[in-house]
C-alpha positions in Angstrom: -56.2 29.0 34.0 -58.3 26.1 33.0 -56.9 23.7 31.7 -57.4 23.0 27.6 -60.5 20.5 27.3 -57.8 19.3 23.8 -55.3 18.4 27.2 -57.7 16.5 28.6 -58.3 14.4 25.8 -54.8 14.1 24.9 -54.4 12.5 28.5 -57.4 10.3 28.1 -55.7 8.8 25.0 -52.4 7.5 26.9 -54.8 5.6 29.9 -54.4 2.6 29.3 -57.9 0.5 28.4 -59.8 -2.1 31.6 -60.5 -4.4 28.8 -58.8 -7.8 29.1 -56.3 -6.7 25.4 -52.8 -5.9 27.7 -51.0 -7.9 29.7 -48.4 -7.8 32.5 -46.5 -5.1 31.8 -48.2 -3.6 28.8 -49.7 -0.9 31.1 -46.5 0.8 32.1 -42.8 -0.5 33.6 -42.1 2.4 36.1 -38.3 2.4 36.9 -36.8 5.2 40.3 -32.9 5.6 41.2 -32.7 6.3 44.5 -31.7 5.0 48.0 -29.0 5.0 50.0 -27.5 4.7 53.6 -30.2 8.0 55.0 -32.9 7.7 51.7 -35.2 4.9 51.9 -38.6 6.8 52.2 -38.4 8.5 49.1 -37.5 6.4 46.7 -40.8 3.6 48.2 -42.3 6.7 48.2 -42.7 7.3 44.4 -42.1 3.5 43.4 -45.3 2.6 45.5 -47.6 5.4 44.1 -46.3 5.2 40.6 -48.1 1.4 41.1 -50.5 3.2 42.7 -51.5 5.5 40.3 -52.1 2.6 37.6 -48.2 1.0 36.5 -48.4 -2.9 36.1 -44.7 -2.7 38.0 -42.6 -0.5 40.0 -38.8 -1.2 39.8 -36.8 0.6 42.7 -32.6 0.6 42.1 -30.3 1.7 44.8 -27.8 0.9 47.0 -27.6 -2.2 49.4 -27.8 -0.2 52.3 -31.0 0.9 51.2 -32.7 -2.2 50.4 -33.9 -3.7 53.4 -35.8 -1.6 54.7 -37.3 -1.0 50.4 -38.1 -4.7 49.9 -39.7 -4.5 54.6 -41.9 -1.6 53.3 -44.5 -3.8 50.3 -43.5 -6.6 48.7 -44.7 -5.2 45.4 -42.0 -3.0 44.7 -39.1 -5.4 43.3 -35.9 -4.0 44.4 -32.2 -4.0 42.7 -29.5 -3.4 45.1 -27.1 -2.9 42.3 -25.3 0.5 43.5 -22.8 -0.9 45.0 -20.5 2.0 46.8 -16.7 0.2 46.1 -18.2 -0.6 42.5 -17.2 2.3 39.7 -19.9 2.9 36.7 -18.3 0.1 34.4 -18.8 -2.2 36.3 -22.5 -1.6 36.8 -23.4 -0.4 33.5 -24.3 -4.2 31.9 -26.3 -4.8 35.0 -28.2 -1.9 34.1 -28.7 -1.5 30.3 -30.3 -4.7 30.9 -32.8 -3.7 33.2 -33.7 0.0 31.5 -34.8 -2.0 28.8 -37.3 -3.4 31.0 -38.7 -0.1 31.6 -40.8 2.9 30.1 -39.6 5.7 32.4 -36.7 6.0 35.0 -37.7 8.7 37.2 -33.9 9.9 39.2 -33.5 12.0 42.4 -35.9 10.1 45.4 -33.1 9.5 47.5 -30.6 9.8 45.9 -28.3 11.6 48.5 -25.4 13.3 47.4 -22.7 11.3 47.9 -20.1 10.9 44.1 -20.8 7.2 43.3 -25.0 7.9 43.8 -24.0 10.4 41.6 -21.8 8.9 39.4 -24.5 5.8 38.7 -27.7 8.7 38.4 -25.2 9.9 35.9 -24.6 7.2 34.1 -28.0 5.9 34.4 -28.8 8.7 32.2 -27.3 8.5 29.8 -28.6 5.0 29.5 -31.6 6.3 29.2 -30.9 8.9 26.5 -30.0 5.9 24.1 -33.0 4.2 24.7 -35.3 6.5 24.1 -37.1 6.0 27.9 -38.6 9.1 29.2 -37.5 10.5 32.7 -38.2 12.1 35.9 -35.7 14.5 37.1 -36.4 15.1 40.7 -34.9 15.8 44.3 -30.7 15.8 44.0 -31.1 14.9 40.5 -31.7 18.5 40.0 -28.3 19.0 42.1 -26.7 17.0 39.7 -28.3 18.6 36.6 -27.1 22.4 38.3 -24.1 21.2 37.7 -24.0 20.5 34.5 -26.7 21.4 32.6 -25.6 18.9 29.0 -26.7 16.2 31.4 -30.5 16.5 30.1 -30.2 19.1 27.5 -32.3 19.3 24.8 -33.6 16.0 25.9 -37.1 17.0 25.3 -38.9 13.3 27.3 -37.5 14.5 30.0 -39.6 16.8 32.9 -37.9 18.4 35.8 -40.1 18.7 38.6 -38.4 21.7 41.2 -39.6 22.8 44.2 -40.2 27.0 45.0 -36.1 26.9 46.0 -34.7 23.8 42.9 -37.0 27.0 40.9 -34.6 29.4 42.7 -31.3 27.5 41.5 -32.5 26.7 38.2 -33.5 29.3 36.6 -30.2 31.4 38.2 -28.0 27.9 36.5 -29.3 28.3 32.7 -29.3 32.6 33.3 -33.2 33.7 33.4 -33.7 37.1 33.7 -35.1 37.5 38.2 -36.9 40.3 36.5 -39.1 38.3 34.6 -42.5 37.7 34.8 -43.0 34.9 37.4 -45.8 33.0 35.4 -43.0 32.7 32.3 -40.5 31.6 33.7 -40.8 28.2 34.0 -42.2 28.7 29.9 -38.1 30.3 29.9 -36.4 28.0 31.5 -38.0 24.6 29.4 -36.8 26.5 26.3 -33.3 27.3 27.8 -32.8 22.9 28.6 -33.9 22.3 24.9 -37.9 22.0 25.3 -37.8 19.5 28.8 -41.1 19.9 30.5 -40.6 22.2 33.4 -43.3 21.3 36.5 -42.5 24.2 38.5 -44.2 23.3 42.6 -45.4 26.1 44.7 -47.9 27.5 45.7 -50.2 26.6 42.3 -48.0 24.2 40.2 -47.3 25.5 36.7 -46.2 23.3 33.6 -44.4 24.7 30.6 -43.3 23.3 27.7 -41.1 25.5 24.6 -39.3 23.5 22.1 -39.3 26.4 20.2 -35.1 28.0 20.6 -31.7 27.2 19.3 -31.3 24.1 21.9 -33.9 22.1 20.8 -33.0 19.1 18.9 -35.0 16.2 17.6 -32.0 14.1 17.1 -31.2 14.3 20.8 -34.5 13.3 22.0 -34.7 10.5 19.4 -36.9 12.1 17.3 -35.2 12.1 14.5 -37.2 11.8 11.0 -40.4 13.9 12.8 -41.6 17.2 11.1 -39.1 19.9 13.0 -42.0 22.9 12.6 -44.7 20.1 13.7 -42.5 20.1 16.5 -42.1 23.2 18.4 -44.1 24.2 20.8 -45.2 26.8 23.9 -47.5 25.4 26.6 -48.3 26.4 29.2 -50.7 25.6 32.2 -50.9 27.0 35.6 -52.3 23.6 37.8 -56.0 26.2 39.5 -56.5 23.0 42.2 -56.0 23.6 45.7 -53.3 21.1 46.9 -52.9 20.2 50.6 -51.8 23.8 53.1 -49.3 21.0 55.2 -46.4 20.9 53.6 -44.3 17.8 54.7 -41.9 15.0 53.3 -42.5 12.7 51.0 -45.3 14.7 49.2 -42.7 15.4 45.7 -41.7 12.2 45.6 -44.9 10.6 45.5 -45.7 13.6 42.3 -43.3 12.2 40.2 -44.4 8.6 41.1 -47.4 9.2 39.5 -45.7 12.0 36.5 -43.4 8.6 36.0 -46.7 6.2 35.5 -48.4 8.8 32.9 -45.1 8.9 30.8 -45.0 5.1 31.1 -48.5 5.1 29.3 -47.2 7.9 27.3 -44.6 5.3 25.8 -46.5 2.6 25.9 -49.1 4.2 23.4 -45.6 5.5 21.3 -44.9 1.6 21.3 -48.8 0.6 19.6 -49.4 -1.1 23.0 -52.6 0.3 22.6 -54.8 3.1 21.5 
């Protein structure tokens, strides 16, 4: 399935100009929330990939147990070890809220783990990011968290979920997709059930789908009040027909989430009128 030329034109407009007109941070400020005792590589891969793809600044919001290792991987990352196990979400909220105001996009999931305290901080970050109309990428254990409570993201079309084969199957079941549905249609139906969240379904051939025509789609929830409701309705799906690596190993999904995050950060900069 060839990618439409119109899609390439949209992407081209989102890429910041290299003409000396922008200042530090105006080509994207990306945040990654994840990294605890057992996981330090995943948030690093996501954050460094965002930088190498073209973002100006990349932050990692993590547990102190992961901070030292992540800092040692690269001096280019800005590491915030504020997710302390002994703190409550209310304790962390002021510093996290302040930090998020400096970012264009937040990637949640790489290295998050499933410890209750990390999950509580992820929920807090999701809520704060939505209030600030930030773009979001949900990957890895953030999808496990989403499976427990779909309302965390339902109706928020500024979000992208990036499930692998197992995660997509679980997510499809959780939103009630008929398993007899043709595989090429399932991602679009999941997006519709989630209210227009973009679904990047990873597999032998990746599929990117969005459907904002369902009842769960809500312009107010997406901070798009005043937009034309009819014009905002869309149903699109693109199959990535470029062959990827034949070996699937740990870290590839984290790299992808970082790259997606950078594109969304560029989109936020474009939306805010920084360039374009």
